[in-house]
Amino acid sequence: MASSNCRARVAALLISVLAGSGDAQAAGDTPALTVAPAPSGPAGLATADPPALRYGVLYADAEGRSHVQYCDLKNFAFKSYAPPAPPQYVGAPPGDVASIAYAVLPVGYVGPWHAAPGPQWVVTLSGRWSVEATDGTVMEQGPGEIQFNADSGSKPQGPDGRAGHLTRQVGDVPTVQLIVSVKPQTQGRGTEPCQPAP
């Protein structure tokens, strides 16, 4: 239960930082978070002091195959985010926010093979869901876990032409998600999974 509450607080922190990342970075007092490869494992708070926020990444390689990788956001600053509130860990994840939306996957939902419409962070608020990459890897996430979708460069694979990912709702309650789309960078992007600002 404590782990679930911690994940939810970290997700809320990420959301608040994403929503204000432009202003915080312009002021120069909030560090941009560095991104590091992480060992395979669930998303959420990987370490607490200093914090590292682990998230799952769905990405396409140079051949257009989709894969799952885990990465860590680091370089949090310990400061008051809204003075006079006491200090907390704050950082600005890569990417400028383009839009924020909610989604609800009904029980039994299956989204056929497709690529993300653009780079986006997906925060699971309640329920469970999964994505299957074209390499056969399945990443399942639940409340407080974060995923970055960067598979828009995927290409049809195999005899059935699978591209991108297959989305499934998991369990007997709907899945509620917060989707934060980020603006693509004009200089393009490599195929490194832990560079979440395509």
Coordinates of C-alpha atoms in Angstrom, one line a residue:
M1 CA 0.0 0.0 0.0
A2 CA 2.8 2.4 0.9
S3 CA 4.5 1.7 -2.4
S4 CA 1.3 2.4 -4.3
N5 CA 0.9 5.7 -2.5
C6 CA 4.5 6.6 -3.2
R7 CA 4.1 5.8 -6.9
A8 CA 1.0 8.0 -7.0
R9 CA 2.8 10.9 -5.4
V10 CA 5.7 10.6 -7.8
A11 CA 3.3 10.5 -10.7
A12 CA 1.6 13.6 -9.4
L13 CA 5.0 15.3 -9.1
L14 CA 5.8 14.3 -12.7
I15 CA 2.5 15.7 -13.9
S16 CA 2.9 19.0 -12.1
V17 CA 6.5 19.3 -13.4
L18 CA 5.4 18.5 -17.0
A19 CA 2.6 21.1 -16.8
G20 CA 5.0 23.8 -15.6
S21 CA 8.2 22.6 -17.3
G22 CA 8.5 25.6 -19.7
D23 CA 8.4 28.2 -17.0
A24 CA 10.6 26.3 -14.6
Q25 CA 13.3 25.7 -17.2
A26 CA 13.2 29.3 -18.4
A27 CA 13.8 30.5 -14.8
G28 CA 16.9 28.3 -14.8
D29 CA 16.3 27.1 -11.3
T30 CA 14.9 23.6 -12.1
P31 CA 17.3 21.2 -13.6
A32 CA 16.5 19.3 -16.7
L33 CA 16.4 15.7 -15.7
T34 CA 19.0 13.4 -17.1
V35 CA 17.9 10.1 -18.6
A36 CA 19.8 6.9 -17.9
P37 CA 19.3 3.3 -18.9
A38 CA 17.8 1.2 -16.1
P39 CA 17.7 -2.5 -15.4
S40 CA 14.5 -4.1 -16.5
G41 CA 11.9 -3.8 -13.9
P42 CA 8.7 -2.1 -12.9
A43 CA 8.2 1.6 -13.4
G44 CA 7.9 3.9 -10.3
L45 CA 10.3 5.3 -7.8
A46 CA 13.6 3.3 -8.3
T47 CA 15.5 5.1 -5.5
A48 CA 14.3 7.7 -3.0
D49 CA 17.3 9.7 -1.8
P50 CA 18.4 10.9 -4.3
P51 CA 15.3 10.0 -6.3
A52 CA 15.4 8.2 -9.6
L53 CA 12.0 7.8 -11.4
R54 CA 11.9 4.6 -13.5
Y55 CA 9.5 4.6 -16.4
G56 CA 8.9 2.2 -19.3
V57 CA 9.6 3.2 -22.9
L58 CA 8.0 1.8 -26.0
Y59 CA 10.3 2.7 -29.0
A60 CA 11.1 1.7 -32.5
D61 CA 14.6 0.8 -33.6
A62 CA 16.3 1.8 -36.9
E63 CA 14.6 -1.2 -38.7
G64 CA 11.2 -0.1 -37.4
R65 CA 10.8 -2.9 -34.8
S66 CA 9.2 -1.9 -31.6
H67 CA 10.7 -2.8 -28.2
V68 CA 10.3 -2.1 -24.5
Q69 CA 13.1 -0.6 -22.3
Y70 CA 13.2 0.9 -18.8
C71 CA 14.9 4.2 -18.1
D72 CA 15.4 6.5 -15.1
L73 CA 14.9 10.2 -14.8
K74 CA 17.5 11.7 -12.4
N75 CA 18.9 15.1 -11.4
F76 CA 16.1 16.2 -9.1
A77 CA 16.7 19.4 -7.1
F78 CA 15.6 19.6 -3.5
K79 CA 13.7 22.9 -3.3
S80 CA 10.3 24.4 -2.7
Y81 CA 8.2 24.1 -5.8
A82 CA 5.6 26.6 -4.5
P83 CA 7.1 28.8 -1.7
P84 CA 6.4 28.9 1.2
A85 CA 5.8 25.1 0.9
P86 CA 8.7 23.0 2.3
P87 CA 11.3 21.6 -0.1
Q88 CA 10.6 18.6 -2.2
Y89 CA 12.4 16.9 -5.1
V90 CA 11.7 18.7 -8.4
G91 CA 13.0 18.2 -11.9
A92 CA 11.7 18.9 -15.5
P93 CA 11.5 15.8 -17.7
P94 CA 12.6 16.2 -21.4
G95 CA 10.1 17.5 -23.9
D96 CA 7.8 20.5 -24.2
V97 CA 4.1 19.8 -23.4
A98 CA 1.8 19.9 -26.5
S99 CA -1.4 18.7 -24.9
I100 CA -2.8 16.8 -21.9
A101 CA -5.7 14.4 -22.1
Y102 CA -7.4 11.7 -20.1
A103 CA -8.3 8.2 -21.5
V104 CA -10.4 5.4 -20.1
L105 CA -9.9 1.9 -21.4
P106 CA -13.1 -0.1 -20.8
V107 CA -13.0 -3.6 -19.5
G108 CA -12.0 -5.9 -22.4
Y109 CA -10.5 -3.1 -24.5
V110 CA -8.0 -4.2 -27.1
G111 CA -6.4 -1.6 -29.4
P112 CA -5.1 -3.4 -32.5
W113 CA -1.6 -2.9 -33.8
H114 CA -0.9 0.8 -34.1
A115 CA 1.9 3.4 -33.4
A116 CA 1.5 6.3 -30.9
P117 CA 0.3 9.4 -32.8
G118 CA 3.4 11.2 -31.5
P119 CA 5.7 11.2 -28.5
Q120 CA 3.7 11.0 -25.3
W121 CA 3.9 10.2 -21.6
V122 CA 1.2 7.9 -20.2
V123 CA 0.5 7.9 -16.5
T124 CA -1.7 5.1 -15.2
L125 CA -4.1 6.6 -12.6
S126 CA -6.1 3.5 -11.9
G127 CA -6.6 0.0 -13.3
R128 CA -4.1 -2.0 -15.3
W129 CA -3.2 -2.2 -19.0
S130 CA -0.4 -3.5 -21.2
V131 CA 1.4 -2.9 -24.5
E132 CA 2.9 -5.6 -26.6
A133 CA 5.9 -4.6 -28.9
T134 CA 6.5 -6.2 -32.2
D135 CA 9.5 -8.1 -30.7
G136 CA 6.9 -9.9 -28.5
T137 CA 7.8 -8.1 -25.2
V138 CA 4.8 -7.2 -23.1
M139 CA 4.9 -4.3 -20.6
E140 CA 2.1 -4.2 -18.1
Q141 CA 1.5 -1.1 -15.9
G142 CA -0.8 -0.2 -13.0
P143 CA -1.5 2.9 -10.8
G144 CA 1.3 5.4 -10.5
E145 CA 3.4 3.8 -13.2
I146 CA 4.7 5.9 -16.2
Q147 CA 5.4 5.0 -19.8
F148 CA 6.8 7.0 -22.7
N149 CA 5.6 6.1 -26.1
A150 CA 8.1 6.8 -28.9
D151 CA 7.2 4.1 -31.5
S152 CA 5.9 6.4 -34.2
G153 CA 8.8 5.3 -36.4
S154 CA 7.7 1.6 -36.4
K155 CA 7.3 -0.2 -39.7
P156 CA 5.3 -3.4 -40.5
Q157 CA 6.9 -6.5 -39.3
G158 CA 6.4 -10.2 -40.1
P159 CA 3.8 -11.8 -42.3
D160 CA 0.9 -10.1 -40.6
G161 CA 2.4 -6.6 -40.9
R162 CA 2.4 -5.7 -37.2
A163 CA 3.6 -2.2 -36.5
G164 CA 3.9 -0.2 -33.3
H165 CA 2.1 -1.9 -30.4
L166 CA -1.0 -3.8 -29.3
T167 CA -2.8 -2.2 -26.3
R168 CA -4.9 -4.3 -23.8
Q169 CA -6.9 -3.4 -20.8
V170 CA -6.1 -5.8 -18.0
G171 CA -8.4 -7.0 -15.1
D172 CA -12.0 -6.4 -14.2
V173 CA -12.0 -2.6 -13.8
P174 CA -11.5 0.1 -16.4
T175 CA -8.1 1.7 -16.8
V176 CA -7.8 5.5 -16.3
Q177 CA -4.8 7.2 -17.9
L178 CA -3.4 10.7 -18.1
I179 CA -1.7 11.3 -21.5
V180 CA 0.8 14.1 -21.8
S181 CA 1.8 14.6 -25.5
V182 CA 5.1 16.4 -26.1
K183 CA 6.2 18.4 -29.1
P184 CA 8.5 16.5 -31.5
Q185 CA 12.0 18.1 -31.8
T186 CA 12.7 19.5 -35.2
Q187 CA 16.2 17.9 -35.5
G188 CA 14.7 14.4 -35.3
R189 CA 15.6 11.6 -33.0
G190 CA 17.8 8.6 -32.9
T191 CA 16.6 5.1 -31.9
E192 CA 18.0 5.2 -28.4
P193 CA 15.2 4.2 -26.0
C194 CA 16.3 6.4 -23.1
Q195 CA 16.0 9.7 -25.0
P196 CA 12.4 10.6 -24.5
A197 CA 12.1 13.8 -26.4
P198 CA 11.8 12.7 -30.0

